[in-house]
PDB file of C-alpha atoms in Angstrom:
ATOM      1  CA  MET A1331      21.656  50.224  20.305  1.00  0.00           C
ATOM      2  CA  ARG A1332      20.444  53.569  21.648  1.00  0.00           C
ATOM      3  CA  THR A1333      17.050  53.524  23.375  1.00  0.00           C
ATOM      4  CA  LEU A1334      14.914  56.658  23.643  1.00  0.00           C
ATOM      5  CA  VAL A1335      11.891  56.825  25.959  1.00  0.00           C
ATOM      6  CA  PHE A1336       9.071  59.368  25.640  1.00  0.00           C
ATOM      7  CA  THR A1337       5.945  59.915  27.756  1.00  0.00           C
ATOM      8  CA  VAL A1338       2.987  61.063  25.670  1.00  0.00           C
ATOM      9  CA  PRO A1339       1.528  64.413  26.836  1.00  0.00           C
ATOM     10  CA  SER A1340      -2.193  65.181  26.982  1.00  0.00           C
ATOM     11  CA  GLU A1341      -2.181  67.170  23.732  1.00  0.00           C
ATOM     12  CA  TYR A1342      -1.443  63.941  21.830  1.00  0.00           C
ATOM     13  CA  GLN A1343      -4.455  62.093  23.271  1.00  0.00           C
ATOM     14  CA  ASP A1344      -6.101  60.024  20.487  1.00  0.00           C
ATOM     15  CA  ARG A1345      -3.523  61.113  17.916  1.00  0.00           C
ATOM     16  CA  LYS A1346      -1.476  58.698  15.820  1.00  0.00           C
ATOM     17  CA  VAL A1347       1.907  57.395  16.904  1.00  0.00           C
ATOM     18  CA  LEU A1348       3.341  58.856  13.702  1.00  0.00           C
ATOM     19  CA  HIS A1349       2.184  62.360  14.623  1.00  0.00           C
ATOM     20  CA  TYR A1350       3.941  62.177  17.976  1.00  0.00           C
ATOM     21  CA  LEU A1351       7.160  60.755  16.567  1.00  0.00           C
ATOM     22  CA  ARG A1352       7.346  63.384  13.823  1.00  0.00           C
ATOM     23  CA  GLY A1353       6.161  66.256  16.021  1.00  0.00           C
ATOM     24  CA  CYS A1354       7.045  66.154  19.695  1.00  0.00           C
ATOM     25  CA  ALA A1355       9.808  63.533  19.452  1.00  0.00           C
ATOM     26  CA  GLY A1356      11.334  65.089  16.347  1.00  0.00           C
ATOM     27  CA  LEU A1357      12.145  61.888  14.452  1.00  0.00           C
ATOM     28  CA  SER A1358      12.680  62.238  10.718  1.00  0.00           C
ATOM     29  CA  SER A1359      10.676  60.265   8.157  1.00  0.00           C
ATOM     30  CA  ARG A1360      13.850  58.378   7.258  1.00  0.00           C
ATOM     31  CA  ILE A1361      14.437  57.214  10.834  1.00  0.00           C
ATOM     32  CA  ILE A1362      10.782  56.214  11.287  1.00  0.00           C
ATOM     33  CA  ARG A1363      10.826  54.171   8.066  1.00  0.00           C
ATOM     34  CA  ASN A1364      13.928  52.386   9.318  1.00  0.00           C
ATOM     35  CA  LEU A1365      12.415  51.720  12.761  1.00  0.00           C
ATOM     36  CA  LYS A1366       9.351  50.108  11.168  1.00  0.00           C
ATOM     37  CA  THR A1367      11.560  47.370   9.696  1.00  0.00           C
ATOM     38  CA  TYR A1368      12.340  46.080  13.212  1.00  0.00           C
ATOM     39  CA  ASP A1369       9.854  44.249  15.459  1.00  0.00           C
ATOM     40  CA  ASP A1370      11.042  46.199  18.498  1.00  0.00           C
ATOM     41  CA  GLY A1371      11.799  49.459  16.711  1.00  0.00           C
ATOM     42  CA  ILE A1372       8.794  51.285  18.197  1.00  0.00           C
ATOM     43  CA  LEU A1373       7.075  50.097  21.388  1.00  0.00           C
ATOM     44  CA  ARG A1374       4.091  51.455  23.306  1.00  0.00           C
ATOM     45  CA  ASN A1375       4.035  50.494  26.981  1.00  0.00           C
ATOM     46  CA  GLY A1376       6.492  47.718  26.152  1.00  0.00           C
ATOM     47  CA  GLU A1377       4.536  46.247  23.222  1.00  0.00           C
ATOM     48  CA  PRO A1378       5.085  46.694  19.466  1.00  0.00           C
ATOM     49  CA  VAL A1379       2.900  49.414  17.985  1.00  0.00           C
ATOM     50  CA  ARG A1380       2.086  50.625  14.481  1.00  0.00           C
ATOM     51  CA  THR A1381       2.587  54.230  13.499  1.00  0.00           C
ATOM     52  CA  ILE A1382      -1.122  54.461  12.579  1.00  0.00           C
ATOM     53  CA  ASP A1383      -2.264  53.388  16.058  1.00  0.00           C
ATOM     54  CA  ARG A1384      -3.802  55.962  18.396  1.00  0.00           C
ATOM     55  CA  LEU A1385      -2.195  57.162  21.605  1.00  0.00           C
ATOM     56  CA  CYS A1386      -3.456  57.883  25.104  1.00  0.00           C
ATOM     57  CA  ALA A1387      -1.993  60.547  27.361  1.00  0.00           C
ATOM     58  CA  GLY A1388       0.608  58.927  29.613  1.00  0.00           C
ATOM     59  CA  ASP A1389       1.534  56.184  27.154  1.00  0.00           C
ATOM     60  CA  VAL A1390       5.245  55.414  27.149  1.00  0.00           C
ATOM     61  CA  LEU A1391       6.792  55.185  23.694  1.00  0.00           C
ATOM     62  CA  THR A1392      10.141  53.443  23.387  1.00  0.00           C
ATOM     63  CA  VAL A1393      12.281  53.935  20.294  1.00  0.00           C
ATOM     64  CA  ASN A1394      15.166  51.502  19.782  1.00  0.00           C
ATOM     65  CA  LEU A1395      17.606  53.004  17.313  1.00  0.00           C
ATOM     66  CA  PRO A1396      19.411  50.166  15.497  1.00  0.00           C
ATOM     67  CA  ASP A1397      23.166  49.844  15.488  1.00  0.00           C
ATOM     68  CA  ASP A1398      24.976  51.330  12.503  1.00  0.00           C
ATOM     69  CA  PRO A1399      25.729  48.946   9.596  1.00  0.00           C
ATOM     70  CA  ALA A1400      29.199  47.422   9.875  1.00  0.00           C
ATOM     71  CA  GLU A1401      30.186  48.549   6.376  1.00  0.00           C
ATOM     72  CA  GLN A1402      29.656  52.198   7.380  1.00  0.00           C
ATOM     73  CA  LEU A1403      31.932  52.103  10.425  1.00  0.00           C
ATOM     74  CA  PRO A1404      35.319  53.863  10.103  1.00  0.00           C
ATOM     75  CA  PRO A1405      38.298  51.507  10.524  1.00  0.00           C
ATOM     76  CA  MET A1406      40.840  51.732  13.306  1.00  0.00           C
ATOM     77  CA  PRO A1407      43.559  54.324  12.638  1.00  0.00           C
ATOM     78  CA  ASP A1408      47.016  53.577  11.306  1.00  0.00           C
ATOM     79  CA  PRO A1409      49.440  53.001  14.233  1.00  0.00           C
ATOM     80  CA  PRO A1410      51.776  55.935  13.352  1.00  0.00           C
ATOM     81  CA  PHE A1411      48.774  58.282  13.491  1.00  0.00           C
ATOM     82  CA  LEU A1412      48.349  57.615  17.208  1.00  0.00           C
ATOM     83  CA  GLU A1413      51.859  58.908  17.894  1.00  0.00           C
ATOM     84  CA  GLY A1414      50.969  62.433  16.752  1.00  0.00           C
ATOM     85  CA  GLU A1415      48.794  65.149  18.240  1.00  0.00           C
ATOM     86  CA  LEU A1416      45.358  63.736  19.049  1.00  0.00           C
ATOM     87  CA  PRO A1417      41.964  65.318  19.786  1.00  0.00           C
ATOM     88  CA  GLU A1418      40.926  66.406  23.264  1.00  0.00           C
ATOM     89  CA  VAL A1419      37.472  65.344  24.448  1.00  0.00           C
ATOM     90  CA  LEU A1420      35.413  68.357  25.549  1.00  0.00           C
ATOM     91  CA  PHE A1421      32.062  66.599  26.100  1.00  0.00           C
ATOM     92  CA  GLU A1422      30.844  63.026  25.739  1.00  0.00           C
ATOM     93  CA  ASP A1423      27.695  61.027  26.455  1.00  0.00           C
ATOM     94  CA  GLU A1424      25.492  58.467  24.664  1.00  0.00           C
ATOM     95  CA  ASP A1425      24.494  60.895  21.932  1.00  0.00           C
ATOM     96  CA  LEU A1426      27.338  63.368  21.462  1.00  0.00           C
ATOM     97  CA  LEU A1427      31.101  63.485  21.288  1.00  0.00           C
ATOM     98  CA  ILE A1428      32.579  66.980  21.110  1.00  0.00           C
ATOM     99  CA  VAL A1429      36.323  67.313  20.615  1.00  0.00           C
ATOM    100  CA  ASN A1430      39.066  69.860  20.100  1.00  0.00           C
ATOM    101  CA  LYS A1431      40.590  68.794  16.776  1.00  0.00           C
ATOM    102  CA  PRO A1432      44.261  69.483  15.961  1.00  0.00           C
ATOM    103  CA  GLY A1433      44.811  71.635  12.898  1.00  0.00           C
ATOM    104  CA  THR A1434      46.869  68.949  11.173  1.00  0.00           C
ATOM    105  CA  MET A1435      44.066  66.367  11.254  1.00  0.00           C
ATOM    106  CA  ALA A1436      41.508  65.712   8.513  1.00  0.00           C
ATOM    107  CA  VAL A1437      37.919  65.145   9.634  1.00  0.00           C
ATOM    108  CA  HIS A1438      36.561  62.651   7.081  1.00  0.00           C
ATOM    109  CA  PRO A1439      38.340  59.722   5.392  1.00  0.00           C
ATOM    110  CA  SER A1440      39.148  60.444   1.754  1.00  0.00           C
ATOM    111  CA  HIS A1441      41.380  59.198  -1.048  1.00  0.00           C
ATOM    112  CA  ASN A1442      44.410  60.805   0.607  1.00  0.00           C
ATOM    113  CA  HIS A1443      43.392  60.102   4.212  1.00  0.00           C
ATOM    114  CA  GLN A1444      42.288  56.542   4.936  1.00  0.00           C
ATOM    115  CA  GLY A1445      43.557  55.887   8.450  1.00  0.00           C
ATOM    116  CA  ASP A1446      44.572  59.254   9.893  1.00  0.00           C
ATOM    117  CA  THR A1447      41.324  61.173  10.360  1.00  0.00           C
ATOM    118  CA  LEU A1448      39.073  62.229  13.205  1.00  0.00           C
ATOM    119  CA  ALA A1449      36.632  59.498  12.168  1.00  0.00           C
ATOM    120  CA  ASN A1450      39.353  56.853  12.618  1.00  0.00           C
ATOM    121  CA  TRP A1451      40.359  58.307  15.977  1.00  0.00           C
ATOM    122  CA  ILE A1452      36.758  58.093  17.256  1.00  0.00           C
ATOM    123  CA  THR A1453      36.720  54.360  16.449  1.00  0.00           C
ATOM    124  CA  PHE A1454      39.950  53.998  18.452  1.00  0.00           C
ATOM    125  CA  HIS A1455      38.659  56.175  21.300  1.00  0.00           C
ATOM    126  CA  ARG A1456      35.447  54.192  21.689  1.00  0.00           C
ATOM    127  CA  ALA A1457      37.351  50.896  21.599  1.00  0.00           C
ATOM    128  CA  GLN A1458      39.580  52.174  24.412  1.00  0.00           C
ATOM    129  CA  GLU A1459      36.431  52.841  26.448  1.00  0.00           C
ATOM    130  CA  GLY A1460      34.918  49.444  25.647  1.00  0.00           C
ATOM    131  CA  ARG A1461      32.185  50.936  23.451  1.00  0.00           C
ATOM    132  CA  ASP A1462      30.957  49.822  20.048  1.00  0.00           C
ATOM    133  CA  PRO A1463      32.092  51.773  16.966  1.00  0.00           C
ATOM    134  CA  VAL A1464      29.622  54.185  15.379  1.00  0.00           C
ATOM    135  CA  MET A1465      29.148  55.706  11.962  1.00  0.00           C
ATOM    136  CA  PHE A1466      30.915  59.061  11.764  1.00  0.00           C
ATOM    137  CA  ARG A1467      28.479  61.991  11.789  1.00  0.00           C
ATOM    138  CA  ALA A1468      30.226  65.342  12.155  1.00  0.00           C
ATOM    139  CA  VAL A1469      27.742  68.204  12.536  1.00  0.00           C
ATOM    140  CA  GLY A1470      29.443  70.888  10.459  1.00  0.00           C
ATOM    141  CA  ARG A1471      32.930  69.912   9.374  1.00  0.00           C
ATOM    142  CA  LEU A1472      36.217  71.756   9.728  1.00  0.00           C
ATOM    143  CA  ASP A1473      38.837  71.861   6.977  1.00  0.00           C
ATOM    144  CA  LYS A1474      41.965  69.832   7.638  1.00  0.00           C
ATOM    145  CA  GLY A1475      43.961  72.972   8.409  1.00  0.00           C
ATOM    146  CA  THR A1476      41.362  74.356  10.824  1.00  0.00           C
ATOM    147  CA  SER A1477      41.680  73.456  14.492  1.00  0.00           C
ATOM    148  CA  GLY A1478      39.104  73.544  17.245  1.00  0.00           C
ATOM    149  CA  VAL A1479      35.642  72.352  18.193  1.00  0.00           C
ATOM    150  CA  VAL A1480      34.003  69.557  16.200  1.00  0.00           C
ATOM    151  CA  VAL A1481      30.574  68.255  17.249  1.00  0.00           C
ATOM    152  CA  CYS A1482      29.936  64.600  16.401  1.00  0.00           C
ATOM    153  CA  ALA A1483      26.524  62.934  16.708  1.00  0.00           C
ATOM    154  CA  LEU A1484      26.706  59.313  17.835  1.00  0.00           C
ATOM    155  CA  ASN A1485      23.391  58.213  16.335  1.00  0.00           C
ATOM    156  CA  ALA A1486      21.054  59.214  13.506  1.00  0.00           C
ATOM    157  CA  TYR A1487      18.514  60.844  15.830  1.00  0.00           C
ATOM    158  CA  ALA A1488      21.089  63.160  17.393  1.00  0.00           C
ATOM    159  CA  ALA A1489      22.443  64.057  13.951  1.00  0.00           C
ATOM    160  CA  ASP A1490      18.998  64.994  12.630  1.00  0.00           C
ATOM    161  CA  ARG A1491      18.167  67.111  15.672  1.00  0.00           C
ATOM    162  CA  LEU A1492      21.438  69.021  15.483  1.00  0.00           C
ATOM    163  CA  GLN A1493      21.330  70.063  11.841  1.00  0.00           C
ATOM    164  CA  ARG A1494      21.825  73.847  11.757  1.00  0.00           C
ATOM    165  CA  GLY A1495      21.470  73.896  15.523  1.00  0.00           C
ATOM    166  CA  VAL A1496      25.106  74.533  16.490  1.00  0.00           C
ATOM    167  CA  GLU A1497      26.288  78.107  17.017  1.00  0.00           C
ATOM    168  CA  LYS A1498      30.034  78.451  16.454  1.00  0.00           C
ATOM    169  CA  GLU A1499      32.561  81.185  16.986  1.00  0.00           C
ATOM    170  CA  TYR A1500      35.990  81.251  15.363  1.00  0.00           C
ATOM    171  CA  LEU A1501      39.320  82.960  15.891  1.00  0.00           C
ATOM    172  CA  ALA A1502      41.101  83.895  12.670  1.00  0.00           C
ATOM    173  CA  VAL A1503      44.290  85.768  11.823  1.00  0.00           C
ATOM    174  CA  PRO A1504      43.943  87.652   8.511  1.00  0.00           C
ATOM    175  CA  SER A1505      47.202  88.905   6.969  1.00  0.00           C
ATOM    176  CA  ALA A1506      46.325  92.605   7.189  1.00  0.00           C
ATOM    177  CA  ARG A1507      45.806  95.281   9.783  1.00  0.00           C
ATOM    178  CA  LEU A1508      42.047  95.515  10.344  1.00  0.00           C
ATOM    179  CA  GLU A1509      40.215  97.864  12.683  1.00  0.00           C
ATOM    180  CA  GLY A1510      36.837  97.624  14.377  1.00  0.00           C
ATOM    181  CA  GLY A1511      34.632  95.041  12.760  1.00  0.00           C
ATOM    182  CA  GLY A1512      32.223  94.443   9.945  1.00  0.00           C
ATOM    183  CA  THR A1513      30.151  92.103   7.830  1.00  0.00           C
ATOM    184  CA  ILE A1514      31.137  90.476   4.551  1.00  0.00           C
ATOM    185  CA  ASP A1515      28.008  89.668   2.546  1.00  0.00           C
ATOM    186  CA  ALA A1516      29.258  88.142  -0.706  1.00  0.00           C
ATOM    187  CA  PRO A1517      28.133  85.020  -2.622  1.00  0.00           C
ATOM    188  CA  ILE A1518      30.556  82.113  -2.885  1.00  0.00           C
ATOM    189  CA  PHE A1519      30.898  80.083  -6.079  1.00  0.00           C
ATOM    190  CA  ARG A1520      32.853  76.971  -7.087  1.00  0.00           C
ATOM    191  CA  PRO A1521      34.032  77.592 -10.662  1.00  0.00           C
ATOM    192  CA  ASP A1522      35.454  74.111 -11.230  1.00  0.00           C
ATOM    193  CA  PRO A1523      33.736  71.043  -9.697  1.00  0.00           C
ATOM    194  CA  ILE A1524      37.001  69.101  -9.807  1.00  0.00           C
ATOM    195  CA  ILE A1525      39.021  71.418  -7.557  1.00  0.00           C
ATOM    196  CA  THR A1526      38.160  72.759  -4.109  1.00  0.00           C
ATOM    197  CA  LEU A1527      38.849  76.436  -4.837  1.00  0.00           C
ATOM    198  CA  ARG A1528      35.961  78.832  -4.182  1.00  0.00           C
ATOM    199  CA  VAL A1529      35.604  82.463  -5.236  1.00  0.00           C
ATOM    200  CA  VAL A1530      33.331  85.403  -4.554  1.00  0.00           C
ATOM    201  CA  ASP A1531      31.026  85.485  -7.574  1.00  0.00           C
ATOM    202  CA  GLU A1532      27.432  86.545  -8.159  1.00  0.00           C
ATOM    203  CA  ARG A1533      26.691  83.078  -9.542  1.00  0.00           C
ATOM    204  CA  GLY A1534      27.284  81.585  -6.106  1.00  0.00           C
ATOM    205  CA  ASP A1535      25.247  81.024  -2.960  1.00  0.00           C
ATOM    206  CA  ARG A1536      24.723  83.831  -0.468  1.00  0.00           C
ATOM    207  CA  ALA A1537      27.312  83.845   2.309  1.00  0.00           C
ATOM    208  CA  VAL A1538      27.483  86.183   5.304  1.00  0.00           C
ATOM    209  CA  THR A1539      30.469  86.499   7.650  1.00  0.00           C
ATOM    210  CA  HIS A1540      30.647  88.796  10.685  1.00  0.00           C
ATOM    211  CA  TRP A1541      33.970  89.760  12.244  1.00  0.00           C
ATOM    212  CA  GLU A1542      35.384  91.827  15.081  1.00  0.00           C
ATOM    213  CA  ALA A1543      39.033  92.820  15.554  1.00  0.00           C
ATOM    214  CA  LEU A1544      40.271  91.675  18.974  1.00  0.00           C
ATOM    215  CA  GLU A1545      43.968  92.478  18.689  1.00  0.00           C
ATOM    216  CA  THR A1546      45.706  94.406  15.911  1.00  0.00           C
ATOM    217  CA  PHE A1547      49.322  94.110  14.775  1.00  0.00           C
ATOM    218  CA  GLU A1548      51.288  95.791  12.004  1.00  0.00           C
ATOM    219  CA  ASP A1549      50.552  93.154   9.361  1.00  0.00           C
ATOM    220  CA  ARG A1550      47.875  90.927  10.893  1.00  0.00           C
ATOM    221  CA  THR A1551      44.822  90.967  13.135  1.00  0.00           C
ATOM    222  CA  LEU A1552      43.308  88.517  15.591  1.00  0.00           C
ATOM    223  CA  CYS A1553      39.592  88.458  14.754  1.00  0.00           C
ATOM    224  CA  ARG A1554      36.521  86.931  16.324  1.00  0.00           C
ATOM    225  CA  VAL A1555      34.366  85.538  13.520  1.00  0.00           C
ATOM    226  CA  TRP A1556      30.825  84.197  13.408  1.00  0.00           C
ATOM    227  CA  LEU A1557      28.707  83.078  10.469  1.00  0.00           C
ATOM    228  CA  GLU A1558      25.144  83.375   9.253  1.00  0.00           C
ATOM    229  CA  THR A1559      25.747  80.775   6.552  1.00  0.00           C
ATOM    230  CA  GLY A1560      28.021  77.755   6.359  1.00  0.00           C
ATOM    231  CA  ARG A1561      29.594  77.640   2.916  1.00  0.00           C
ATOM    232  CA  THR A1562      32.729  75.598   2.271  1.00  0.00           C
ATOM    233  CA  HIS A1563      35.871  77.681   2.979  1.00  0.00           C
ATOM    234  CA  GLN A1564      33.604  80.659   3.773  1.00  0.00           C
ATOM    235  CA  ILE A1565      35.861  82.464   6.252  1.00  0.00           C
ATOM    236  CA  ARG A1566      38.949  81.894   4.122  1.00  0.00           C
ATOM    237  CA  VAL A1567      37.276  83.040   0.891  1.00  0.00           C
ATOM    238  CA  HIS A1568      35.691  86.105   2.457  1.00  0.00           C
ATOM    239  CA  PHE A1569      38.843  87.441   4.091  1.00  0.00           C
ATOM    240  CA  ALA A1570      40.786  86.838   0.884  1.00  0.00           C
ATOM    241  CA  SER A1571      38.113  88.803  -0.993  1.00  0.00           C
ATOM    242  CA  ILE A1572      38.827  91.931   1.090  1.00  0.00           C
ATOM    243  CA  GLY A1573      42.582  91.646   0.568  1.00  0.00           C
ATOM    244  CA  ALA A1574      43.296  89.952   3.894  1.00  0.00           C
ATOM    245  CA  PRO A1575      43.748  86.194   3.328  1.00  0.00           C
ATOM    246  CA  LEU A1576      44.412  84.215   6.475  1.00  0.00           C
ATOM    247  CA  VAL A1577      48.052  83.872   7.443  1.00  0.00           C
ATOM    248  CA  GLY A1578      49.374  80.568   6.093  1.00  0.00           C
ATOM    249  CA  ASP A1579      46.491  79.967   3.680  1.00  0.00           C
ATOM    250  CA  THR A1580      48.212  78.469   0.642  1.00  0.00           C
ATOM    251  CA  LEU A1581      44.958  78.145  -1.333  1.00  0.00           C
ATOM    252  CA  TYR A1582      43.660  81.703  -1.005  1.00  0.00           C
ATOM    253  CA  GLY A1583      46.826  83.537  -0.003  1.00  0.00           C
ATOM    254  CA  THR A1584      50.520  82.700   0.265  1.00  0.00           C
ATOM    255  CA  PRO A1585      52.548  80.192   2.303  1.00  0.00           C
ATOM    256  CA  SER A1586      53.974  81.351   5.613  1.00  0.00           C
ATOM    257  CA  GLU A1587      57.209  80.371   7.325  1.00  0.00           C
ATOM    258  CA  GLU A1588      55.551  81.131  10.660  1.00  0.00           C
ATOM    259  CA  ILE A1589      52.742  78.564  10.584  1.00  0.00           C
ATOM    260  CA  ALA A1590      52.216  75.319   8.667  1.00  0.00           C
ATOM    261  CA  ARG A1591      48.470  75.805   8.105  1.00  0.00           C
ATOM    262  CA  HIS A1592      45.909  78.555   7.677  1.00  0.00           C
ATOM    263  CA  ALA A1593      45.354  80.543  10.870  1.00  0.00           C
ATOM    264  CA  LEU A1594      41.792  79.542  11.755  1.00  0.00           C
ATOM    265  CA  HIS A1595      40.442  77.975  14.947  1.00  0.00           C
ATOM    266  CA  CYS A1596      36.895  77.102  16.045  1.00  0.00           C
ATOM    267  CA  ALA A1597      37.066  78.412  19.598  1.00  0.00           C
ATOM    268  CA  ARG A1598      33.520  77.966  20.850  1.00  0.00           C
ATOM    269  CA  ALA A1599      30.318  76.048  20.149  1.00  0.00           C
ATOM    270  CA  GLU A1600      26.917  76.291  21.791  1.00  0.00           C
ATOM    271  CA  LEU A1601      24.031  73.892  21.201  1.00  0.00           C
ATOM    272  CA  THR A1602      20.946  72.326  22.720  1.00  0.00           C
ATOM    273  CA  HIS A1603      21.405  68.649  23.552  1.00  0.00           C
ATOM    274  CA  PRO A1604      19.295  66.683  21.041  1.00  0.00           C
ATOM    275  CA  VAL A1605      17.825  64.351  23.679  1.00  0.00           C
ATOM    276  CA  THR A1606      17.954  66.031  27.094  1.00  0.00           C
ATOM    277  CA  GLY A1607      17.358  69.610  25.945  1.00  0.00           C
ATOM    278  CA  GLU A1608      20.286  70.764  28.093  1.00  0.00           C
ATOM    279  CA  ARG A1609      22.145  73.825  26.802  1.00  0.00           C
ATOM    280  CA  ILE A1610      25.811  72.960  26.199  1.00  0.00           C
ATOM    281  CA  LEU A1611      28.699  75.390  25.780  1.00  0.00           C
ATOM    282  CA  VAL A1612      32.193  74.158  24.949  1.00  0.00           C
ATOM    283  CA  GLU A1613      35.366  76.137  24.352  1.00  0.00           C
ATOM    284  CA  ALA A1614      38.726  75.218  22.861  1.00  0.00           C
ATOM    285  CA  PRO A1615      41.695  77.421  23.804  1.00  0.00           C
ATOM    286  CA  LEU A1616      43.887  78.985  21.148  1.00  0.00           C
ATOM    287  CA  PRO A1617      46.408  76.329  20.031  1.00  0.00           C
ATOM    288  CA  GLN A1618      50.122  76.887  20.455  1.00  0.00           C
ATOM    289  CA  ASP A1619      50.903  77.576  16.790  1.00  0.00           C
ATOM    290  CA  LEU A1620      48.341  80.391  16.627  1.00  0.00           C
ATOM    291  CA  SER A1621      49.419  81.743  19.983  1.00  0.00           C
ATOM    292  CA  ASP A1622      53.026  81.850  18.766  1.00  0.00           C
ATOM    293  CA  LEU A1623      51.909  83.586  15.571  1.00  0.00           C
ATOM    294  CA  LEU A1624      50.572  86.498  17.616  1.00  0.00           C
ATOM    295  CA  LYS A1625      53.831  86.914  19.549  1.00  0.00           C
ATOM    296  CA  ARG A1626      55.982  87.579  16.486  1.00  0.00           C
TER     297      ARG A1626
END
């Protein structure tokens, strides 16, 4: 159980507990409804309190976030999975786990990936540290073939506070010689709900990708990429739409003998800690397969 403690400021004098929890504390309606089902979910100065009760400046509100339901906890990974390349921990505390994910690893369990995902690894990692398992809450997912920074919230409060609050920067290798930089502002549409393929189409949702060429080669370019929107496959679709699909992207381009995945890496993430307010910056170095790709 994660416990959060807040001291009520003077501007919330004589206001309802609910107003403070929704406003200053930033708890969602869903979390508050859940807390109200527990006798010790919300305490004022150590005693149970109703959300309609009035506050005094200096009151101490304690919020006890319940443990995640057992049926929502990812299982331990398959033993062979632990023999492969595993994530590197970049930051960890009671509320966040930020890792550098290998490009070969899926993030979420699915029909094809039951015991070999980042979610399974986190269950293993926490068991190794003597900690309880948690429900998997990735804040902005990466495709299986994309390596780099993944931010995981370890409780519902942290997940709510982080939505759309993570600034990411990517390194990509499009299969064309590109100069300078630019912006791709083109809507992305999913023509068939059964398959994952996306296309640039006016029927889609607005998507904006910014890019800057860092290093140019005869048939490829190392680009820094940052997004205004977060559509599925956005970087891959947008570069393919300008005739420069990422090297190794078998869905939007062609297979490559030089790399076994699409050449995309989340190199940097910056965020405000959901509880402490601390500004956090993490970086993941270019992985070996992408580094080798730029030497050829």
